[in-house]
mmCIF file of C-alpha atoms in Angstrom:
data_model
loop_
_atom_site.group_PDB
_atom_site.id
_atom_site.type_symbol
_atom_site.label_atom_id
_atom_site.label_comp_id
_atom_site.label_asym_id
_atom_site.label_seq_id
_atom_site.Cartn_x
_atom_site.Cartn_y
_atom_site.Cartn_z
ATOM 1 C CA MET A 15 186.118 184.378 189.923
ATOM 2 C CA HIS A 16 189.358 185.875 191.628
ATOM 3 C CA ILE A 17 192.438 183.532 192.329
ATOM 4 C CA TYR A 18 194.761 184.541 195.148
ATOM 5 C CA LEU A 19 198.049 182.917 196.556
ATOM 6 C CA VAL A 20 197.238 182.236 200.434
ATOM 7 C CA GLY A 21 199.068 180.750 203.405
ATOM 8 C CA GLY A 22 202.450 179.822 203.786
ATOM 9 C CA ALA A 23 203.888 180.786 200.388
ATOM 10 C CA VAL A 24 202.851 184.569 200.895
ATOM 11 C CA ARG A 25 204.368 184.108 204.279
ATOM 12 C CA ASP A 26 207.603 182.745 203.197
ATOM 13 C CA LYS A 27 207.838 185.131 200.443
ATOM 14 C CA LEU A 28 207.682 188.179 203.022
ATOM 15 C CA LEU A 29 210.152 186.323 205.286
ATOM 16 C CA GLY A 30 212.679 185.620 202.472
ATOM 17 C CA ARG A 31 212.307 181.880 202.746
ATOM 18 C CA PRO A 32 212.122 179.411 199.885
ATOM 19 C CA VAL A 33 208.666 178.796 198.927
ATOM 20 C CA VAL A 34 207.805 175.030 198.664
ATOM 21 C CA ASP A 35 204.133 174.775 198.489
ATOM 22 C CA HIS A 36 201.881 177.308 196.457
ATOM 23 C CA ASP A 37 198.220 177.099 197.637
ATOM 24 C CA HIS A 38 195.563 178.969 196.071
ATOM 25 C CA VAL A 39 192.038 180.183 197.136
ATOM 26 C CA VAL A 40 189.302 180.785 194.464
ATOM 27 C CA VAL A 41 186.666 183.422 195.412
ATOM 28 C CA GLY A 42 183.191 183.832 193.798
ATOM 29 C CA ALA A 43 183.332 179.916 191.946
ATOM 30 C CA LEU A 44 181.423 176.962 191.956
ATOM 31 C CA PRO A 45 182.942 173.507 191.651
ATOM 32 C CA GLU A 46 181.232 173.059 188.475
ATOM 33 C CA ASP A 47 183.051 176.122 187.388
ATOM 34 C CA LEU A 48 186.583 174.628 188.116
ATOM 35 C CA LEU A 49 185.617 171.183 186.600
ATOM 36 C CA ALA A 50 184.679 173.281 183.363
ATOM 37 C CA LEU A 51 188.241 174.481 183.175
ATOM 38 C CA GLY A 52 189.769 171.213 183.647
ATOM 39 C CA TYR A 53 190.771 171.293 187.206
ATOM 40 C CA GLN A 54 190.862 167.836 189.165
ATOM 41 C CA PRO A 55 188.697 167.433 192.305
ATOM 42 C CA VAL A 56 190.888 165.898 195.273
ATOM 43 C CA GLY A 57 189.042 167.198 198.575
ATOM 44 C CA LYS A 58 186.778 165.023 200.367
ATOM 45 C CA ASP A 59 185.864 167.401 203.383
ATOM 46 C CA PHE A 60 185.657 170.656 201.143
ATOM 47 C CA PRO A 61 186.333 171.308 197.694
ATOM 48 C CA VAL A 62 189.839 171.325 196.841
ATOM 49 C CA PHE A 63 190.913 170.910 192.957
ATOM 50 C CA LEU A 64 194.377 170.249 191.397
ATOM 51 C CA HIS A 65 195.420 172.970 188.412
ATOM 52 C CA PRO A 66 195.461 171.034 185.347
ATOM 53 C CA GLY A 67 198.711 172.409 184.167
ATOM 54 C CA THR A 68 200.782 172.862 187.749
ATOM 55 C CA GLY A 69 199.285 170.110 189.919
ATOM 56 C CA GLU A 70 199.179 173.018 192.516
ATOM 57 C CA GLU A 71 195.993 173.273 195.057
ATOM 58 C CA TYR A 72 193.246 175.593 194.623
ATOM 59 C CA ALA A 73 190.536 175.443 197.195
ATOM 60 C CA LEU A 74 186.960 177.482 196.979
ATOM 61 C CA ALA A 75 186.830 180.056 199.561
ATOM 62 C CA ARG A 76 185.155 178.662 202.621
ATOM 63 C CA THR A 77 183.760 179.207 206.073
ATOM 64 C CA GLU A 78 183.540 176.647 208.924
ATOM 65 C CA ARG A 79 181.525 176.330 211.903
ATOM 66 C CA LYS A 80 182.078 173.918 215.228
ATOM 67 C CA THR A 81 179.576 171.461 215.660
ATOM 68 C CA GLY A 82 181.386 168.934 217.961
ATOM 69 C CA ARG A 83 184.771 167.803 219.811
ATOM 70 C CA GLY A 84 187.916 167.433 218.197
ATOM 71 C CA TYR A 85 189.435 168.109 214.549
ATOM 72 C CA HIS A 86 186.536 166.479 212.671
ATOM 73 C CA GLY A 87 183.754 168.240 214.559
ATOM 74 C CA PHE A 88 183.296 171.272 211.715
ATOM 75 C CA VAL A 89 180.751 171.811 209.095
ATOM 76 C CA PHE A 90 182.222 174.011 206.283
ATOM 77 C CA GLN A 91 180.164 176.341 203.435
ATOM 78 C CA ALA A 92 182.064 176.856 200.332
ATOM 79 C CA ASP A 93 180.042 178.759 197.552
ATOM 80 C CA ALA A 94 180.538 181.801 195.570
ATOM 81 C CA SER A 95 179.418 184.066 198.259
ATOM 82 C CA VAL A 96 182.273 183.425 200.589
ATOM 83 C CA THR A 97 184.377 186.567 200.557
ATOM 84 C CA LEU A 98 188.324 186.267 200.679
ATOM 85 C CA GLU A 99 188.190 187.987 204.296
ATOM 86 C CA GLN A 100 185.634 185.050 205.459
ATOM 87 C CA ASP A 101 188.286 182.427 204.267
ATOM 88 C CA LEU A 102 191.200 184.117 205.808
ATOM 89 C CA ALA A 103 189.239 184.367 209.196
ATOM 90 C CA ARG A 104 189.149 180.649 209.307
ATOM 91 C CA ARG A 105 193.195 180.306 209.504
ATOM 92 C CA ASP A 106 195.170 179.701 212.555
ATOM 93 C CA LEU A 107 197.706 182.667 212.708
ATOM 94 C CA THR A 108 197.849 186.024 211.348
ATOM 95 C CA ILE A 109 201.145 184.982 209.486
ATOM 96 C CA ASN A 110 199.105 182.490 207.558
ATOM 97 C CA ALA A 111 196.017 184.749 206.858
ATOM 98 C CA ILE A 112 197.597 186.824 203.838
ATOM 99 C CA ALA A 113 196.381 186.841 200.323
ATOM 100 C CA GLU A 114 198.299 187.965 197.342
ATOM 101 C CA ASP A 115 196.794 188.352 193.769
ATOM 102 C CA ALA A 116 198.090 187.922 190.465
ATOM 103 C CA GLN A 117 199.714 191.700 190.726
ATOM 104 C CA GLY A 118 201.225 190.998 193.903
ATOM 105 C CA VAL A 119 198.621 193.172 196.021
ATOM 106 C CA LEU A 120 198.302 191.694 199.558
ATOM 107 C CA THR A 121 195.087 191.495 201.319
ATOM 108 C CA ASP A 122 195.799 191.515 205.264
ATOM 109 C CA PRO A 123 192.849 191.742 207.315
ATOM 110 C CA TYR A 124 194.196 190.625 210.306
ATOM 111 C CA HIS A 125 197.732 192.570 210.299
ATOM 112 C CA GLY A 126 199.541 189.545 209.543
ATOM 113 C CA VAL A 127 202.443 191.314 207.833
ATOM 114 C CA SER A 128 202.966 193.725 210.976
ATOM 115 C CA ASP A 129 203.103 190.143 213.124
ATOM 116 C CA ILE A 130 205.839 189.091 210.374
ATOM 117 C CA GLU A 131 207.784 192.385 211.089
ATOM 118 C CA ALA A 132 207.398 191.953 215.157
ATOM 119 C CA ARG A 133 208.072 187.961 214.871
ATOM 120 C CA VAL A 134 205.015 187.197 216.613
ATOM 121 C CA LEU A 135 202.794 183.980 216.353
ATOM 122 C CA ARG A 136 199.240 185.370 216.818
ATOM 123 C CA HIS A 137 195.661 183.724 216.458
ATOM 124 C CA VAL A 138 193.170 185.374 213.882
ATOM 125 C CA SER A 139 190.335 185.068 215.944
ATOM 126 C CA PRO A 140 188.739 183.749 219.055
ATOM 127 C CA ALA A 141 187.672 180.723 216.568
ATOM 128 C CA PHE A 142 191.226 179.351 217.190
ATOM 129 C CA VAL A 143 189.753 177.698 220.148
ATOM 130 C CA GLU A 144 187.645 175.569 217.875
ATOM 131 C CA ASP A 145 190.499 173.318 216.605
ATOM 132 C CA PRO A 146 192.954 171.447 219.053
ATOM 133 C CA VAL A 147 195.525 170.779 216.196
ATOM 134 C CA ARG A 148 196.142 174.253 216.417
ATOM 135 C CA VAL A 149 197.836 173.787 219.774
ATOM 136 C CA LEU A 150 200.446 171.529 218.015
ATOM 137 C CA ARG A 151 200.772 173.605 214.870
ATOM 138 C CA VAL A 152 201.678 176.963 216.926
ATOM 139 C CA ALA A 153 204.193 174.807 218.634
ATOM 140 C CA ARG A 154 205.567 173.426 215.380
ATOM 141 C CA PHE A 155 205.601 176.974 214.195
ATOM 142 C CA ALA A 156 207.443 177.937 216.997
ATOM 143 C CA ALA A 157 210.147 175.183 216.329
ATOM 144 C CA ARG A 158 210.271 176.434 212.681
ATOM 145 C CA PHE A 159 210.448 180.223 213.447
ATOM 146 C CA ALA A 160 212.332 180.717 216.619
ATOM 147 C CA PRO A 161 215.676 181.018 215.282
ATOM 148 C CA LEU A 162 214.173 183.938 213.382
ATOM 149 C CA GLY A 163 212.920 185.415 216.942
ATOM 150 C CA PHE A 164 209.268 184.333 216.748
ATOM 151 C CA THR A 165 207.465 183.911 220.177
ATOM 152 C CA VAL A 166 203.765 183.227 220.757
ATOM 153 C CA ALA A 167 201.608 186.234 221.731
ATOM 154 C CA ASP A 168 200.656 186.292 225.572
ATOM 155 C CA GLU A 169 196.900 186.203 224.253
ATOM 156 C CA THR A 170 197.481 183.398 222.155
ATOM 157 C CA MET A 171 198.981 181.392 224.777
ATOM 158 C CA ALA A 172 196.128 182.146 227.071
ATOM 159 C CA LEU A 173 194.095 180.664 224.439
ATOM 160 C CA MET A 174 195.751 177.633 224.272
ATOM 161 C CA ARG A 175 195.652 176.994 227.984
ATOM 162 C CA GLN A 176 192.260 177.729 227.911
ATOM 163 C CA MET A 177 192.073 174.849 225.251
ATOM 164 C CA VAL A 178 193.931 172.150 227.285
ATOM 165 C CA ASP A 179 191.609 173.166 230.530
ATOM 166 C CA ASP A 180 188.377 172.489 228.799
ATOM 167 C CA GLY A 181 189.740 169.300 227.424
ATOM 168 C CA GLU A 182 189.895 170.062 223.945
ATOM 169 C CA VAL A 183 193.528 168.554 223.381
ATOM 170 C CA ASP A 184 192.284 165.325 224.881
ATOM 171 C CA HIS A 185 190.234 164.606 221.779
ATOM 172 C CA LEU A 186 193.185 164.880 219.257
ATOM 173 C CA VAL A 187 193.339 161.759 217.390
ATOM 174 C CA PRO A 188 196.663 159.850 217.387
ATOM 175 C CA GLU A 189 197.590 160.308 213.745
ATOM 176 C CA ARG A 190 197.182 164.123 213.871
ATOM 177 C CA VAL A 191 199.421 164.134 217.051
ATOM 178 C CA TRP A 192 202.006 162.200 215.412
ATOM 179 C CA ALA A 193 201.766 164.355 211.863
ATOM 180 C CA GLU A 194 202.385 167.269 213.640
ATOM 181 C CA THR A 195 205.202 166.075 216.199
ATOM 182 C CA ARG A 196 207.063 164.480 213.224
ATOM 183 C CA LYS A 197 207.189 167.883 211.289
ATOM 184 C CA ALA A 198 208.354 169.519 214.532
ATOM 185 C CA LEU A 199 211.048 166.996 214.982
ATOM 186 C CA GLY A 200 212.379 167.848 211.350
ATOM 187 C CA GLU A 201 212.301 171.706 212.368
ATOM 188 C CA PRO A 202 215.604 173.913 212.853
ATOM 189 C CA GLN A 203 214.887 174.471 216.806
ATOM 190 C CA PRO A 204 212.401 171.364 218.094
ATOM 191 C CA SER A 205 213.129 172.650 221.513
ATOM 192 C CA ALA A 206 210.676 175.482 221.185
ATOM 193 C CA PHE A 207 208.010 172.959 220.424
ATOM 194 C CA LEU A 208 208.440 171.144 224.011
ATOM 195 C CA ARG A 209 208.367 174.905 225.513
ATOM 196 C CA VAL A 210 205.459 175.867 223.894
ATOM 197 C CA LEU A 211 203.418 172.646 224.672
ATOM 198 C CA ARG A 212 204.652 172.675 228.432
ATOM 199 C CA GLU A 213 203.707 176.295 228.603
ATOM 200 C CA CYS A 214 200.315 175.816 227.971
ATOM 201 C CA GLY A 215 199.962 172.556 229.604
ATOM 202 C CA ALA A 216 199.618 170.370 226.524
ATOM 203 C CA LEU A 217 203.015 168.552 227.048
ATOM 204 C CA ALA A 218 201.831 166.686 229.905
ATOM 205 C CA VAL A 219 198.245 165.715 228.273
ATOM 206 C CA LEU A 220 199.787 164.616 225.014
ATOM 207 C CA PHE A 221 203.423 163.130 226.148
ATOM 208 C CA PRO A 222 203.018 162.487 229.941
ATOM 209 C CA GLU A 223 206.466 160.470 229.429
ATOM 210 C CA VAL A 224 208.246 163.458 228.099
ATOM 211 C CA ASP A 225 206.869 166.205 230.512
ATOM 212 C CA ALA A 226 207.861 163.868 233.398
ATOM 213 C CA LEU A 227 211.585 164.490 232.690
ATOM 214 C CA TYR A 228 211.406 168.272 234.049
ATOM 215 C CA GLY A 229 212.679 168.937 237.300
ATOM 216 C CA VAL A 230 214.500 165.305 237.294
ATOM 217 C CA PRO A 231 218.148 166.205 238.241
ATOM 218 C CA GLN A 232 221.228 164.622 236.734
ATOM 219 C CA ARG A 233 224.826 164.726 237.881
ATOM 220 C CA ALA A 234 226.281 168.271 237.579
ATOM 221 C CA GLU A 235 229.676 167.106 236.359
ATOM 222 C CA PHE A 236 227.983 165.183 233.480
ATOM 223 C CA HIS A 237 224.978 167.392 232.830
ATOM 224 C CA PRO A 238 225.699 171.026 233.903
ATOM 225 C CA GLU A 239 222.549 171.845 232.763
ATOM 226 C CA ILE A 240 221.034 169.686 235.630
ATOM 227 C CA ASP A 241 217.332 169.316 234.545
ATOM 228 C CA SER A 242 216.480 166.252 232.063
ATOM 229 C CA GLY A 243 213.981 168.162 230.697
ATOM 230 C CA VAL A 244 216.267 170.779 229.710
ATOM 231 C CA HIS A 245 218.953 168.083 228.651
ATOM 232 C CA LEU A 246 216.156 166.759 226.359
ATOM 233 C CA GLU A 247 215.475 170.360 224.540
ATOM 234 C CA MET A 248 219.313 170.821 223.914
ATOM 235 C CA VAL A 249 219.552 167.024 222.715
ATOM 236 C CA LEU A 250 216.702 167.763 220.024
ATOM 237 C CA ASP A 251 218.421 171.036 218.984
ATOM 238 C CA ALA A 252 221.996 169.133 218.669
ATOM 239 C CA ALA A 253 219.815 166.490 216.404
ATOM 240 C CA ALA A 254 218.496 169.523 214.086
ATOM 241 C CA ARG A 255 221.994 170.552 213.565
ATOM 242 C CA LEU A 256 223.559 167.136 212.997
ATOM 243 C CA ALA A 257 220.670 165.985 210.957
ATOM 244 C CA PRO A 258 218.559 168.963 209.486
ATOM 245 C CA GLY A 259 215.144 167.937 208.737
ATOM 246 C CA ASP A 260 215.724 164.279 209.775
ATOM 247 C CA ASP A 261 212.584 163.328 211.737
ATOM 248 C CA LEU A 262 213.800 160.036 212.474
ATOM 249 C CA VAL A 263 216.963 161.194 214.224
ATOM 250 C CA GLY A 264 214.903 163.803 215.924
ATOM 251 C CA PHE A 265 212.539 161.157 217.449
ATOM 252 C CA CYS A 266 215.170 159.100 218.552
ATOM 253 C CA ALA A 267 216.501 161.920 220.298
ATOM 254 C CA PHE A 268 213.122 162.784 221.825
ATOM 255 C CA THR A 269 212.693 159.678 223.403
ATOM 256 C CA HIS A 270 216.360 158.347 224.276
ATOM 257 C CA ASP A 271 215.997 159.404 227.957
ATOM 258 C CA LEU A 272 212.636 158.687 229.050
ATOM 259 C CA GLY A 273 213.848 156.339 231.798
ATOM 260 C CA LYS A 274 215.185 159.227 233.831
ATOM 261 C CA ALA A 275 211.754 160.253 234.939
ATOM 262 C CA LEU A 276 211.617 156.539 236.298
ATOM 263 C CA THR A 277 214.787 156.617 238.247
ATOM 264 C CA PRO A 278 214.095 155.817 242.121
ATOM 265 C CA ALA A 279 214.371 159.018 244.109
ATOM 266 C CA ASP A 280 216.781 157.716 246.342
ATOM 267 C CA GLU A 281 219.262 157.305 243.368
ATOM 268 C CA LEU A 282 219.188 160.762 242.152
ATOM 269 C CA PRO A 283 220.892 162.468 240.594
ATOM 270 C CA ARG A 284 222.515 159.336 239.312
ATOM 271 C CA HIS A 285 220.667 157.329 236.351
ATOM 272 C CA VAL A 286 221.909 153.761 236.706
ATOM 273 C CA GLY A 287 219.818 151.677 234.336
ATOM 274 C CA HIS A 288 217.591 154.475 232.906
ATOM 275 C CA GLU A 289 218.403 153.193 229.286
ATOM 276 C CA HIS A 290 216.651 149.806 230.134
ATOM 277 C CA ARG A 291 213.701 151.771 232.286
ATOM 278 C CA GLY A 292 213.030 153.900 229.246
ATOM 279 C CA VAL A 293 212.035 151.093 226.884
ATOM 280 C CA ALA A 294 208.723 150.745 228.582
ATOM 281 C CA PRO A 295 207.534 154.323 228.451
ATOM 282 C CA LEU A 296 208.832 154.596 224.977
ATOM 283 C CA ARG A 297 206.726 151.609 223.741
ATOM 284 C CA ALA A 298 203.660 153.021 225.354
ATOM 285 C CA LEU A 299 204.149 156.375 223.487
ATOM 286 C CA THR A 300 204.949 154.747 220.176
ATOM 287 C CA LEU A 301 201.854 152.554 220.543
ATOM 288 C CA ARG A 302 199.590 155.265 221.866
ATOM 289 C CA LEU A 303 200.683 157.564 218.953
ATOM 290 C CA LYS A 304 200.509 154.927 216.158
ATOM 291 C CA VAL A 305 204.303 155.979 215.229
ATOM 292 C CA PRO A 306 205.680 154.138 212.379
ATOM 293 C CA THR A 307 207.432 150.583 212.968
ATOM 294 C CA GLU A 308 211.195 152.182 211.955
ATOM 295 C CA HIS A 309 210.744 155.207 214.011
ATOM 296 C CA ALA A 310 209.557 152.860 216.901
ATOM 297 C CA ALA A 311 212.229 150.281 216.520
ATOM 298 C CA LEU A 312 215.319 152.737 216.098
ATOM 299 C CA ALA A 313 214.179 154.874 218.691
ATOM 300 C CA GLU A 314 214.106 152.070 221.107
ATOM 301 C CA LEU A 315 217.597 150.812 220.177
ATOM 302 C CA VAL A 316 219.108 154.399 220.736
ATOM 303 C CA CYS A 317 217.098 154.461 224.199
ATOM 304 C CA ARG A 318 218.791 150.889 225.199
ATOM 305 C CA GLU A 319 222.158 151.192 223.371
ATOM 306 C CA HIS A 320 223.050 155.001 223.589
ATOM 307 C CA LEU A 321 225.405 154.543 226.512
ATOM 308 C CA ASN A 322 227.164 151.562 224.848
ATOM 309 C CA ALA A 323 227.800 154.067 221.808
ATOM 310 C CA HIS A 324 229.240 156.740 224.127
ATOM 311 C CA ARG A 325 231.827 154.039 225.932
ATOM 312 C CA ALA A 326 232.536 152.334 222.441
ATOM 313 C CA PHE A 327 236.352 152.540 223.009
ATOM 314 C CA ASP A 328 235.780 150.336 226.284
ATOM 315 C CA LEU A 329 233.512 147.617 224.514
ATOM 316 C CA LYS A 330 235.487 144.563 223.589
ATOM 317 C CA PRO A 331 235.739 143.810 219.920
ATOM 318 C CA ALA A 332 232.881 141.234 220.355
ATOM 319 C CA THR A 333 230.704 143.424 222.203
ATOM 320 C CA VAL A 334 231.055 146.109 219.225
ATOM 321 C CA LEU A 335 230.072 143.319 217.093
ATOM 322 C CA LYS A 336 226.957 142.478 218.928
ATOM 323 C CA LEU A 337 225.979 146.304 218.954
ATOM 324 C CA LEU A 338 226.194 146.305 215.131
ATOM 325 C CA GLY A 339 224.287 143.149 215.215
ATOM 326 C CA ALA A 340 221.496 144.764 217.116
ATOM 327 C CA LEU A 341 221.087 147.595 214.857
ATOM 328 C CA ASP A 342 221.201 145.155 211.854
ATOM 329 C CA ALA A 343 223.824 147.497 210.779
ATOM 330 C CA LEU A 344 225.654 144.905 208.389
ATOM 331 C CA ARG A 345 222.566 144.473 206.398
ATOM 332 C CA ARG A 346 221.012 147.994 206.909
ATOM 333 C CA PRO A 347 224.031 150.530 207.033
ATOM 334 C CA THR A 348 221.792 153.550 207.122
ATOM 335 C CA ARG A 349 220.503 152.331 210.681
ATOM 336 C CA LEU A 350 223.968 153.084 212.011
ATOM 337 C CA ASP A 351 224.089 156.581 210.683
ATOM 338 C CA THR A 352 220.769 157.447 212.312
ATOM 339 C CA PHE A 353 222.129 155.788 215.477
ATOM 340 C CA LEU A 354 225.103 157.573 215.620
ATOM 341 C CA ALA A 355 223.515 160.702 214.849
ATOM 342 C CA ALA A 356 221.321 160.453 217.926
ATOM 343 C CA CYS A 357 224.054 159.429 220.007
ATOM 344 C CA GLU A 358 226.142 162.208 219.232
ATOM 345 C CA ALA A 359 223.334 164.582 219.830
ATOM 346 C CA ASP A 360 222.941 163.253 223.293
ATOM 347 C CA LYS A 361 226.552 163.934 224.113
ATOM 348 C CA ARG A 362 226.460 167.356 222.450
ATOM 349 C CA GLY A 363 223.086 168.250 224.303
ATOM 350 C CA ARG A 364 224.782 169.413 227.515
ATOM 351 C CA LEU A 365 225.618 173.006 228.717
ATOM 352 C CA GLY A 366 228.922 173.803 227.462
ATOM 353 C CA HIS A 367 229.526 170.896 225.355
ATOM 354 C CA GLU A 368 227.847 171.800 222.209
ATOM 355 C CA HIS A 369 230.831 171.606 219.951
ATOM 356 C CA ASP A 370 232.561 168.431 221.760
ATOM 357 C CA ALA A 371 233.958 166.228 219.448
ATOM 358 C CA TYR A 372 232.700 162.510 219.096
ATOM 359 C CA PRO A 373 235.496 160.147 217.855
ATOM 360 C CA GLN A 374 233.201 157.181 219.002
ATOM 361 C CA ALA A 375 231.056 157.857 215.690
ATOM 362 C CA GLY A 376 234.176 157.543 213.336
ATOM 363 C CA TYR A 377 235.411 154.343 215.442
ATOM 364 C CA LEU A 378 232.132 152.725 215.156
ATOM 365 C CA ARG A 379 231.715 153.552 211.353
ATOM 366 C CA ALA A 380 235.427 151.910 211.076
ATOM 367 C CA ALA A 381 234.593 148.832 212.814
ATOM 368 C CA HIS A 382 231.496 148.436 210.837
ATOM 369 C CA ALA A 383 233.434 148.889 207.366
ATOM 370 C CA ALA A 384 235.640 146.276 208.847
ATOM 371 C CA ALA A 385 233.240 143.913 209.698
ATOM 372 C CA ALA A 386 231.295 144.442 206.338
ATOM 373 C CA ALA A 387 234.357 143.525 204.412
ATOM 374 C CA VAL A 388 234.206 139.725 205.923
ATOM 375 C CA GLU A 389 232.186 137.785 203.455
ATOM 376 C CA ALA A 390 231.048 134.292 203.711
ATOM 377 C CA SER A 391 232.356 133.135 200.364
ATOM 378 C CA ALA A 392 235.794 132.885 201.698
ATOM 379 C CA PHE A 393 234.478 130.266 204.208
ATOM 380 C CA VAL A 394 232.733 128.443 201.895
ATOM 381 C CA GLU A 395 235.736 127.818 199.736
ATOM 382 C CA GLN A 396 237.420 126.480 202.737
ATOM 383 C CA GLY A 397 234.831 123.786 202.883
ATOM 384 C CA LEU A 398 232.851 125.219 205.759
ATOM 385 C CA ALA A 399 229.131 124.722 205.834
ATOM 386 C CA GLY A 400 225.831 125.707 207.918
ATOM 387 C CA PRO A 401 226.345 127.208 211.412
ATOM 388 C CA ALA A 402 230.013 126.733 210.861
ATOM 389 C CA ILE A 403 229.974 129.413 208.429
ATOM 390 C CA GLY A 404 228.469 131.957 210.847
ATOM 391 C CA ALA A 405 230.756 131.167 213.719
ATOM 392 C CA ALA A 406 233.885 131.620 211.461
ATOM 393 C CA MET A 407 232.541 135.068 210.123
ATOM 394 C CA ALA A 408 231.790 136.189 213.682
ATOM 395 C CA THR A 409 235.234 135.277 214.770
ATOM 396 C CA ALA A 410 236.732 136.750 211.771
ATOM 397 C CA ARG A 411 234.709 139.887 212.140
ATOM 398 C CA THR A 412 235.818 140.181 215.961
ATOM 399 C CA LYS A 413 239.364 140.268 214.677
ATOM 400 C CA ALA A 414 238.749 142.919 212.187
ATOM 401 C CA ILE A 415 237.132 145.252 214.804
ATOM 402 C CA ALA A 416 239.964 144.462 217.065
ATOM 403 C CA ALA A 417 242.508 145.599 214.525
ATOM 404 C CA VAL A 418 240.263 148.639 213.997
ATOM 405 C CA LYS A 419 240.692 149.402 217.679
ATOM 406 C CA THR A 420 244.231 149.287 217.662
ATOM 407 C CA ASN A 421 244.588 151.823 214.743
ATOM 408 C CA HIS A 422 241.666 153.983 216.253
ATOM 409 C CA PRO A 423 242.587 155.985 219.321
ATOM 410 C CA PRO A 424 239.792 157.636 221.235
ATOM 411 C CA SER A 425 240.781 161.172 220.881
#
């Protein structure tokens, strides 16, 4: 029995990045061998075990064979005869197909080390086309490693286009699409995720509402980048800078402008009412992909209310209180932070405006703090009851926000 460190752990060590997960492959063993050593089985589709001391994953070396469409259309063989090279061959990218033994010696049959040095995302073998999830994974790795200079190999992009053309991507289940998308939105450069999917044609299949933004013009005086799709890419990257690793902020940024694709042609490049037009396609997307409730709810609030955040200083105090109420921010203040991060990303996601200040965020946080300081107990002591308390609190909160506005200039 031989044990090797594999996959992302080896790749990230070679890149000088922190290693988060340690995955291992076991060659020359049977399930009963690991069970006898106290390993705990966890795999349903193939033999994976947890180390009795560290809790890290150890998988028996295996091969896989395509038997049908989609992610589940495979049969696996895992026994003592499967070699390390055979196990590595089934992996997606060469940079993920490197193994390291206990002495630190690398096994690299598919030249992943040289691809790391060349900053290339390249498929291991023609079997890449058998798993449509790999299209999303390549795009996600692009979002992670684009800041390091990684690009997708031409031949890999050609295979991805073939997979789209052959209808393989059509068979991806919503849960897998969402899982990979969610991870991509938490990566350092999510724009690369969109560009890779668009280049291979998968964006139009998986996210038609987003793909429709490309080529839609905006007013140059507000959006020097012109193209709504390019704007979205810039907003996603701004969100990643403002809230690193926060896929909730990322998803709000991802869907905030879907209404621009629905602006009547005779109104372009203006987009009056796009914040309301965007709600229907957003709901369609979240329903189709089974997006978590809070992601869907906050994304809709950002879609509908982001222009109110931008013009916060022009809003009446009562309207600011209404905005805080729509966000449920007085009970759930973290929602305001998410909302403001997405709105600030929208404002900064414009050519030449990447470092603009966003004083609206400070004002709305101060308004929230002032409103939250108004408590019901004071009005109960005055003898008020029932709806009268709520009305009195709304009046007091509006006055408190007005005072904040007086002392909080827009610049």
